[in-house]
Coordinates of C-alpha atoms and ligand atoms in Angstrom, one line a residue:
X1 CA -95.3 61.6 8.0
X2 CA -92.2 63.5 8.3
X3 CA -93.3 65.0 11.7
X4 CA -93.7 61.8 13.6
X5 CA -92.3 61.5 17.2
X6 CA -88.6 61.2 17.4
X7 CA -87.4 57.7 17.9
X8 CA -86.5 57.1 21.4
X9 CA -83.7 55.0 22.3
X10 CA -83.3 54.9 26.1
X11 CA -80.0 53.2 26.0
X12 CA -78.4 56.1 24.3
X13 CA -77.5 59.5 25.7
X14 CA -77.0 62.1 23.0
X15 CA -77.1 65.1 25.4
X16 CA -73.6 66.0 24.9
X17 CA -73.3 65.4 21.1
X18 CA -71.1 68.1 19.5
X19 CA -72.8 70.0 16.7
X20 CA -71.3 72.5 14.1
X21 CA -73.6 75.0 13.2
X22 CA -72.9 77.1 10.0
X23 CA -75.2 79.9 8.5
X24 CA -74.2 83.2 7.2
X25 CA -77.2 84.9 8.9
X26 CA -76.0 85.8 12.5
X27 CA -79.6 86.1 13.7
X28 CA -80.3 82.5 12.7
X29 CA -77.2 81.3 14.4
X30 CA -78.0 83.1 17.7
X31 CA -81.6 81.7 17.9
X32 CA -80.6 78.2 16.9
X33 CA -77.5 78.0 19.2
X34 CA -79.6 79.0 22.1
X35 CA -82.2 76.4 21.4
X36 CA -79.8 73.6 20.9
X37 CA -77.8 74.5 24.0
X38 CA -81.1 74.3 25.9
X39 CA -81.5 70.7 24.7
X40 CA -78.1 69.9 26.0
X41 CA -76.1 69.8 22.9
X42 CA -72.6 71.5 22.6
X43 CA -72.7 73.9 19.7
X44 CA -69.8 75.3 17.7
X45 CA -71.0 78.0 15.4
X46 CA -69.7 80.3 12.7
X47 CA -70.9 82.4 9.8
X48 CA -68.1 81.4 7.6
X49 CA -68.0 78.2 5.8
X50 CA -64.3 78.3 5.2
X51 CA -63.7 78.8 8.9
X52 CA -66.3 75.9 9.5
X53 CA -63.9 73.6 7.7
X54 CA -61.0 74.5 9.9
X55 CA -63.2 74.1 13.0
X56 CA -64.3 70.7 11.9
X57 CA -60.5 69.6 11.1
X58 CA -59.7 70.5 14.6
X59 CA -62.6 69.1 16.5
X60 CA -62.6 65.5 15.7
X61 CA -65.6 64.9 18.0
X62 CA -68.1 66.8 16.0
X63 CA -70.9 64.3 15.1
X64 CA -73.4 66.6 13.4
X65 CA -73.1 69.3 10.8
X66 CA -76.1 71.7 10.5
X67 CA -75.4 74.2 7.7
X68 CA -77.3 76.5 5.2
X69 CA -77.1 75.5 1.6
X70 CA -76.7 78.9 0.1
X71 CA -73.7 80.7 1.4
X72 CA -71.1 82.8 -0.4
X73 CA -67.7 81.2 -0.3
X74 CA -68.9 77.6 -0.2
X75 CA -72.3 76.0 -0.5
X76 CA -73.6 73.8 2.3
X77 CA -73.3 70.7 0.0
X78 CA -69.7 71.5 -0.8
X79 CA -68.7 72.2 2.9
X80 CA -70.3 68.8 3.7
X81 CA -68.4 67.0 1.0
X82 CA -65.1 68.4 2.3
X83 CA -66.0 67.5 5.9
X84 CA -66.9 63.9 4.8
X85 CA -63.4 63.5 3.3
X86 CA -62.1 64.0 6.8
X87 CA -64.8 62.0 8.6
X88 CA -67.1 59.7 6.5
X89 CA -69.3 59.1 9.6
X90 CA -70.4 62.8 9.8
X91 CA -74.1 63.4 9.6
X92 CA -75.5 66.6 8.1
X93 CA -78.7 68.5 8.0
X94 CA -79.0 71.2 5.3
X95 CA -81.2 74.2 5.4
X96 CA -82.7 74.9 1.9
X97 CA -84.9 77.4 0.6
X98 CA -88.6 76.8 -0.2
X99 CA -89.0 75.4 -3.7
X100 CA -85.5 74.2 -4.0
X101 CA -86.3 70.5 -3.1
X102 CA -83.9 69.3 -6.0
X103 CA -81.0 71.0 -4.4
X104 CA -81.9 69.1 -1.2
X105 CA -82.1 65.8 -3.0
X106 CA -78.8 66.3 -4.5
X107 CA -77.4 67.0 -1.1
X108 CA -78.9 63.7 0.4
X109 CA -77.3 61.9 -2.6
X110 CA -74.1 63.3 -1.9
X111 CA -74.3 62.0 1.9
X112 CA -76.5 64.3 3.9
X113 CA -78.8 62.8 6.3
X114 CA -81.7 65.1 5.6
X115 CA -82.9 68.6 4.8
X116 CA -85.0 71.3 6.5
X117 CA -86.7 74.0 4.5
X118 CA -86.5 77.6 5.6
X119 CA -88.1 79.1 7.5
X120 CA -87.1 76.4 9.8
X121 CA -89.8 74.5 11.9
X122 CA -87.8 73.9 15.1
X123 CA -89.8 71.0 16.1
X124 CA -89.0 69.2 12.8
X125 CA -85.4 70.1 13.2
X126 CA -85.1 68.8 16.6
X127 CA -86.5 65.4 15.5
X128 CA -84.2 65.3 12.6
X129 CA -81.3 66.0 14.9
X130 CA -82.1 63.2 17.1
X131 CA -82.5 60.8 14.1
X132 CA -79.2 62.0 12.6
X133 CA -77.3 61.3 15.8
X134 CA -79.0 57.9 16.2
X135 CA -77.9 57.1 12.5
X136 CA -74.3 58.4 13.4
X137 CA -74.3 55.9 16.5
X138 CA -75.6 53.1 14.4
X139 CA -73.1 53.7 11.8
X140 CA -70.5 53.3 14.3
X141 CA -72.1 49.9 15.3
X142 CA -72.4 48.9 11.7
X143 CA -68.8 49.6 11.4
X144 CA -68.0 47.5 14.5
X145 CA -70.3 44.7 13.3
X146 CA -68.8 44.6 9.8
X147 CA -66.5 41.9 10.7
X148 CA -69.5 39.9 11.8
X149 CA -71.5 40.7 8.7
X150 CA -68.5 39.3 6.6
X151 CA -69.3 35.7 7.6
X152 CA -73.1 36.0 7.9
X153 CA -75.3 34.6 5.1
X154 CA -78.6 34.9 6.6
X155 CA -79.8 38.4 7.4
X156 CA -83.4 38.4 8.7
X157 CA -84.3 35.6 6.4
X158 CA -82.4 37.2 3.3
X159 CA -79.9 34.9 2.0
X160 CA -76.7 36.1 0.4
X161 CA -73.0 36.2 0.7
X162 CA -72.0 38.2 -2.4
X163 CA -70.5 41.7 -2.0
X164 CA -73.7 43.2 -3.6
X165 CA -75.9 41.4 -1.0
X166 CA -73.7 42.4 1.9
X167 CA -74.0 45.9 0.8
X168 CA -77.8 45.5 0.9
X169 CA -77.7 44.3 4.5
X170 CA -75.6 47.2 5.4
X171 CA -77.9 49.7 3.8
X172 CA -80.8 48.1 5.6
X173 CA -79.1 48.5 9.1
X174 CA -78.4 52.2 8.1
X175 CA -81.9 53.2 7.0
X176 CA -83.9 51.0 9.4
X177 CA -83.7 53.3 12.6
X178 CA -84.7 56.4 10.8
X179 CA -88.2 57.2 9.4
X180 CA -87.0 58.2 6.0
X181 CA -89.1 56.8 3.1
X182 CA -87.1 54.1 1.5
X183 CA -87.8 53.1 -2.2
X184 CA -86.6 49.7 -3.2
X185 CA -86.0 49.1 -6.9
X186 CA -85.3 45.8 -8.6
X187 CA -86.6 43.2 -11.1
X188 CA -89.3 40.8 -10.2
X189 CA -88.3 38.1 -7.7
X190 CA -85.1 39.9 -6.4
X191 CA -86.5 40.0 -2.8
X192 CA -87.9 43.6 -2.5
X193 CA -90.8 42.6 -0.2
X194 CA -88.2 40.5 1.9
X195 CA -86.0 43.7 2.2
X196 CA -89.1 45.9 3.3
X197 CA -89.8 43.4 6.0
X198 CA -86.3 43.4 7.2
X199 CA -86.2 47.2 7.4
X200 CA -89.3 47.1 9.6
X201 CA -87.8 44.2 11.8
X202 CA -84.8 46.4 12.5
X203 CA -86.6 49.6 13.1
X204 CA -87.9 51.1 16.3
X205 CA -91.4 50.2 14.9
X206 CA -90.8 46.5 14.8
X207 CA -93.5 45.9 17.5
X208 CA -95.9 47.9 15.5
X209 CA -97.7 46.5 12.3
X210 CA -96.2 45.8 9.0
X211 CA -98.9 46.3 6.3
X212 CA -98.1 45.3 2.6
X213 CA -100.3 46.5 -0.3
X214 CA -99.8 45.7 -3.9
X215 CA -100.9 48.8 -5.9
X216 CA -101.0 46.7 -9.2
X217 CA -103.4 44.2 -7.8
X218 CA -106.1 46.6 -6.8
X219 CA -108.3 48.0 -9.4
X220 CA -108.0 51.9 -9.5
X221 CA -111.4 52.6 -8.5
X222 CA -110.9 50.5 -5.2
X223 CA -107.4 51.7 -4.3
X224 CA -108.5 54.9 -2.6
X225 CA -110.8 52.8 -0.4
X226 CA -108.0 50.3 0.3
X227 CA -105.6 52.9 1.4
X228 CA -107.8 55.4 3.1
X229 CA -110.9 53.4 4.2
X230 CA -114.4 54.7 4.3
X231 CA -117.3 55.6 6.8
X232 CA -120.6 53.8 6.8
X233 CA -122.8 55.0 4.0
X234 CA -119.9 56.5 2.0
X235 CA -121.4 54.6 -1.1
X236 CA -124.2 52.2 -1.6
X237 CA -122.4 49.0 -0.5
X238 CA -120.7 50.6 2.5
X239 CA -122.9 49.1 5.3
X240 CA -120.0 49.3 7.8
X241 CA -117.1 51.5 8.2
X242 CA -113.6 50.2 7.2
X243 CA -110.0 51.3 8.1
X244 CA -107.7 52.0 5.2
X245 CA -104.2 50.4 5.2
X246 CA -102.7 53.9 6.4
X247 CA -104.8 53.5 9.6
X248 CA -104.0 49.7 9.9
X249 CA -100.2 50.6 9.7
X250 CA -100.6 53.4 12.3
X251 CA -97.3 53.3 14.5
X252 CA -95.8 50.7 12.0
X253 CA -94.5 50.4 8.4
X254 CA -96.5 50.6 5.3
X255 CA -95.2 48.8 2.3
X256 CA -96.7 50.1 -1.0
X257 CA -95.5 47.6 -3.7
X258 CA -95.7 48.5 -7.4
X259 CA -96.2 52.1 -6.6
X260 CA -95.2 52.8 -10.3
X261 CA -98.6 51.3 -11.4
X262 CA -100.6 53.8 -9.4
X263 CA -103.0 56.1 -11.3
X264 CA -102.3 59.8 -11.4
X265 CA -105.3 60.9 -9.4
X266 CA -104.0 58.4 -6.6
X267 CA -100.5 59.7 -6.8
X268 CA -101.8 63.3 -5.9
X269 CA -103.7 62.0 -2.9
X270 CA -100.7 59.8 -1.6
X271 CA -98.5 62.9 -2.0
X272 CA -100.9 64.7 0.4
X273 CA -100.9 62.1 2.9
X274 CA -97.1 61.9 2.8
X275 CA -96.8 65.6 3.2
X276 CA -99.4 66.1 5.9
X277 CA -99.5 62.8 7.8
X278 CA -103.3 63.0 7.6
X279 CA -105.8 60.6 6.0
X280 CA -109.5 61.3 5.1
X281 CA -111.6 58.2 4.8
X282 CA -114.1 58.2 1.9
X283 CA -117.4 59.9 2.9
X284 CA -115.9 61.5 6.0
X285 CA -115.1 65.1 6.7
X286 CA -112.9 64.2 9.7
X287 CA -109.2 63.8 9.1
X288 CA -107.1 61.3 11.1
X289 CA -103.5 61.8 12.0
X290 CA -101.4 58.6 11.2
X291 CA -97.7 57.9 12.1
X292 CA -96.6 55.7 9.4
X293 CA -93.2 55.0 8.0
X294 CA -93.4 54.4 4.3
X295 CA -91.6 52.0 2.1
X296 CA -92.3 51.7 -1.6
X297 CA -91.0 49.4 -4.3
X298 CA -91.3 49.1 -8.0
X299 CA -89.8 47.3 -11.1
X300 CA -90.4 50.4 -13.2
X301 CA -88.0 53.2 -13.9
X302 CA -89.7 56.0 -12.1
X303 CA -87.3 58.6 -13.3
X304 CA -88.1 57.8 -16.9
X305 CA -91.8 57.8 -15.9
X306 CA -91.3 61.3 -14.6
X307 CA -89.7 62.3 -18.0
X308 CA -92.7 60.8 -19.8
X309 CA -95.1 62.6 -17.5
X310 CA -96.8 59.4 -16.1
X311 CA -95.5 59.7 -12.6
X312 CA -95.6 63.0 -10.6
X313 CA -92.3 64.7 -10.0
X314 CA -93.1 66.0 -6.7
X315 CA -94.1 62.5 -5.5
X316 CA -91.0 61.1 -7.0
X317 CA -88.7 63.4 -4.9
X318 CA -90.8 62.7 -1.8
X319 CA -90.4 58.9 -2.1
X320 CA -87.0 58.8 -3.7
X321 CA -85.0 60.0 -0.7
X322 CA -83.1 56.7 -0.1
X323 CA -83.2 54.4 -3.1
X324 CA -82.2 50.8 -2.4
X325 CA -81.3 48.8 -5.5
X326 CA -81.7 45.0 -5.4
X327 CA -79.2 43.5 -7.7
X328 CA -80.6 40.7 -10.0
X329 CA -79.6 37.1 -9.4
X330 CA -77.3 37.1 -12.5
X331 CA -75.1 39.6 -11.1
X332 CA -74.4 37.8 -7.9
X333 CA -74.0 34.1 -8.9
X334 CA -71.9 33.2 -5.9
X335 CA -75.2 33.3 -4.0
X336 CA -76.8 30.6 -6.0
X337 CA -75.6 27.5 -4.2
X338 CA -76.6 28.9 -0.6
X339 CA -79.9 29.9 -2.0
X340 CA -80.3 26.4 -3.5
X341 CA -79.6 24.8 -0.2
X342 CA -81.9 27.3 1.6
X343 CA -84.8 26.4 -0.5
X344 CA -84.0 22.6 -0.8
X345 CA -84.6 21.7 2.9
X346 CA -88.2 23.0 3.1
X347 CA -88.9 21.4 -0.2
X348 CA -87.6 17.9 0.9
X349 CA -89.9 18.2 4.1
X350 CA -92.8 19.4 2.2
X351 CA -92.5 16.5 -0.3
X352 CA -91.3 14.0 2.3
X353 CA -88.2 13.1 0.2
X354 CA -84.6 12.4 0.9
X355 CA -81.9 13.8 -1.5
X356 CA -78.3 13.8 -0.7
X357 CA -76.6 14.4 -4.1
X358 CA -76.6 16.9 -6.8
X359 CA -75.0 16.3 -10.1
X360 CA -72.1 18.8 -10.8
X361 CA -73.5 19.8 -14.1
X362 CA -76.7 21.0 -12.5
X363 CA -74.6 23.4 -10.5
X364 CA -72.8 24.4 -13.6
X365 CA -76.0 25.0 -15.4
X366 CA -77.4 27.0 -12.4
X367 CA -74.5 29.4 -12.5
X368 CA -74.6 29.7 -16.4
X369 CA -78.3 30.5 -16.7
X370 CA -79.4 34.1 -16.6
X371 CA -82.4 33.9 -14.2
X372 CA -85.0 36.3 -15.6
X373 CA -87.2 35.5 -12.6
X374 CA -84.4 35.9 -10.2
X375 CA -84.5 34.3 -6.8
X376 CA -88.3 33.3 -7.1
X377 CA -87.5 31.4 -10.2
X378 CA -84.8 29.5 -8.5
X379 CA -87.1 28.7 -5.6
X380 CA -89.7 27.2 -8.0
X381 CA -86.9 25.2 -9.7
X382 CA -85.9 23.6 -6.6
X383 CA -89.5 22.6 -5.9
X384 CA -89.7 21.1 -9.4
X385 CA -86.3 19.3 -9.2
X386 CA -87.3 17.8 -5.8
X387 CA -90.7 16.9 -7.1
X388 CA -89.4 15.1 -10.2
X389 CA -86.2 13.4 -8.8
X390 CA -86.4 9.7 -8.5
X391 CA -83.7 8.6 -6.1
X392 CA -81.2 10.3 -3.9
X393 CA -79.6 12.4 -6.7
X394 CA -80.7 15.5 -8.5
X395 CA -79.6 14.5 -11.9
X396 CA -78.9 16.9 -14.8
X397 CA -81.5 15.0 -16.9
X398 CA -84.1 16.5 -14.7
X399 CA -83.2 19.8 -16.4
X400 CA -84.2 18.7 -19.7
X401 CA -87.6 20.2 -19.8
X402 CA -86.6 23.4 -18.0
X403 CA -85.2 26.6 -19.5
X404 CA -81.8 25.5 -18.1
X405 CA -81.7 22.7 -20.6
X406 CA -79.1 24.3 -22.7
X407 CA -76.9 25.4 -20.0
X408 CA -75.2 22.3 -18.8
X409 CA -71.8 21.9 -20.4
X410 CA -72.0 18.4 -21.6
X411 CA -75.1 18.8 -23.6
X412 CA -73.6 20.2 -26.6
X413 CA -70.5 18.1 -26.8
X414 CA -71.0 14.9 -28.8
X415 CA -68.6 11.9 -29.1
X416 CA -66.0 12.7 -31.8
X417 CA -67.2 9.9 -34.1
X418 CA -70.8 11.2 -34.0
X419 CA -69.6 14.7 -34.5
X420 CA -67.6 13.7 -37.6
X421 CA -70.6 12.0 -39.1
X422 CA -72.8 15.2 -38.7
X423 CA -70.0 17.3 -40.2
X424 CA -69.3 15.1 -43.2
X425 CA -73.1 14.7 -44.0
X426 CA -73.6 18.4 -43.9
X427 CA -70.5 18.9 -46.2
X428 CA -71.8 16.3 -48.7
X429 CA -75.1 17.9 -48.7
X430 CA -73.5 21.4 -49.6
X431 CA -71.3 19.8 -52.3
X432 CA -74.2 17.9 -54.0
X433 CA -76.3 21.0 -53.8
X434 CA -73.5 23.1 -55.4
X435 CA -72.9 20.5 -58.2
X436 CA -76.7 19.7 -58.7
X437 CA -76.1 16.0 -57.8
X438 CA -73.3 15.6 -60.4
X439 CA -71.1 12.9 -58.8
X440 CA -68.2 13.4 -61.3
X441 CA -68.2 17.2 -60.5
X442 CA -68.5 16.7 -56.9
X443 CA -65.6 14.2 -56.7
X444 CA -63.4 16.8 -58.4
X445 CA -64.2 19.5 -55.8
X446 CA -63.8 17.0 -52.9
X447 CA -60.5 15.6 -54.2
X448 CA -61.8 12.0 -54.1
X449 CA -62.4 9.1 -56.5
X450 CA -65.8 9.1 -57.9
X451 CA -66.6 5.5 -56.6
X452 CA -65.2 6.5 -53.2
X453 CA -67.3 9.6 -52.9
X454 CA -70.3 7.6 -54.0
X455 CA -69.9 5.0 -51.1
X456 CA -69.5 8.1 -48.7
X457 CA -72.7 9.6 -50.0
X458 CA -74.5 6.3 -49.6
X459 CA -73.2 5.8 -46.2
X460 CA -74.5 9.2 -45.1
X461 CA -77.9 8.2 -46.4
X462 CA -78.0 10.8 -49.2
X463 CA -79.6 10.5 -52.7
X464 CA -77.8 12.4 -55.4
X465 CA -80.9 12.5 -57.5
X466 CA -82.8 14.5 -54.9
X467 CA -80.2 17.3 -55.6
X468 CA -80.7 17.1 -59.3
X469 CA -84.3 18.3 -59.1
X470 CA -83.1 21.3 -57.1
X471 CA -82.7 24.2 -59.2
X472 CA -85.8 23.7 -61.2
X473 CA -88.0 26.6 -61.4
X474 CA -91.1 26.8 -59.2
X475 CA -94.3 28.6 -60.2
X476 CA -95.0 31.3 -57.7
X477 CA -98.5 30.1 -57.8
X478 CA -97.3 26.9 -56.4
X479 CA -95.5 28.7 -53.5
X480 CA -98.4 28.1 -51.2
X481 CA -98.4 24.3 -51.7
X482 CA -94.7 23.8 -50.7
Ligands
ATP501 N1 -82.1 36.7 -0.9 C1 -83.1 35.9 -0.6 N2 -83.2 35.0 0.3 C2 -84.2 34.1 0.5 N3 -85.2 34.0 0.0 C3 -85.5 35.1 -1.0 C4 -84.4 36.1 -1.3 N4 -84.8 36.9 -2.3 C5 -86.0 36.5 -2.7 N5 -86.5 35.4 -1.9 C6 -87.7 34.6 -2.0 O1 -88.0 34.8 -3.3 C7 -89.5 35.1 -3.5 C8 -89.8 36.5 -4.2 O2 -89.2 37.5 -3.3 P1 -89.9 38.9 -3.2 O3 -91.5 38.6 -3.2 O4 -89.6 39.5 -1.9 O5 -89.6 39.5 -4.4 P2 -90.1 40.7 -5.2 O6 -88.7 41.6 -5.5 O7 -91.0 41.6 -4.3 O8 -90.8 40.4 -6.5 P3 -92.1 41.1 -7.3 O9 -91.4 42.4 -7.9 O10 -92.4 40.0 -8.3 O11 -93.1 41.4 -6.5 C9 -90.0 35.1 -2.0 O12 -90.5 33.7 -1.8 C10 -88.8 35.3 -1.2 O13 -88.9 34.7 0.0
MG502 MG1 -93.0 42.0 -4.5

């Protein structure tokens, strides 16, 4: 799937983009420069990375750096990092040797757009150059639109105004126009599927299909059929042929949810499809090319699974190119009120109710609670509150039977008179237990007259004789009867 057709954007002319080309092999430089110039790019080239840095600082219109990773004075990644300090919008493509994918992934984490393994496949490189320049242009747009995003609380149906969610919106805009595999991590109910859809909507594939598959919901034996399809007669019940989801998502986006639950045999098959862009339906000996952009999601820690040997390392590197982490709701509580109101309107409509007020203590409880089920839990709670409310108000009493019962501030604060009674009773119980119900001794400890203490004990509904019994020995055989 890496070798899909380059994304076309007729509104953008990149013909004159300036590229800095760095490789310590003069032959590679010559061939590459010639090809790039034929495509209309302006090329500045050098075999010396230190010289490259000087060229970069004096040519502020360089938009793309194409560099070898292994060079003597400075590695490609180091060169890129120094250039990024000068211009954070620079895009970089790094050449890596076959089998050094870990270095390539490291470079991408440090800010490179992509990598190409040597010997260079020119067609692949040209597609990546186009994509990198498109991203460069988009970054500029994102920068221009940042001001707009500031006040925006709804991004393709994803609600949020917290800095963490604004950063998610920005990442969506950045990755959407590329064909790079995105892996979305996050707890249940944080909106991973919503984000996958938003990436599709903002991509050049938005007119194509968006197909979602939950790998955890399909039995291991049926997943292969679901993903790749089958031909008629492939197995006993295969009376007709069936397209798999890879074929259904052709020219669109395939969202593989819960990818961490995939059995190891399927992981190997998925890796092969990602690498070749080809699928083979069950029972068929013909392969089919597919042009699919892949987005995966998981709640699991894939890195830890790789360490434990339950997730393939090579597949991990293939899908972990651009990780996008969804923050749990407890880390962005400023989003709760707008999410609440977002879910309130459809709930009122659905249940044909009118609610105009909400108790302040309810809001307080919503903010104090830790939301293990994240946004989905909030959505369900809104439905519950609307369904159980009587009048025009969402009252805090409605929370009594929910996990939020302990989170509204007034519930633990009792009137002083009541609190004093509870405290005194507990004190008297301790005192009587300690003195084994001996009132004279208890009065001495409490600093009270015997008669006054007796009255106080009675007032609190306690019986001193009950405490006299305590301290007697109990047969271990009677333990069970207690
Ligand atoms: N920021 C948000 N704005 C509006 N709705 C949201 C937001 N986040 C989640 N939701 C809603 O919450 C519900 C759960 O979202 P989604 O299915 O995307 O979560 P998920 O992370 O994929 O969960 P799971 O891991 O359980 O599959 C959906 O109904 C979705 O519409
Ligand atoms: Mg999901």
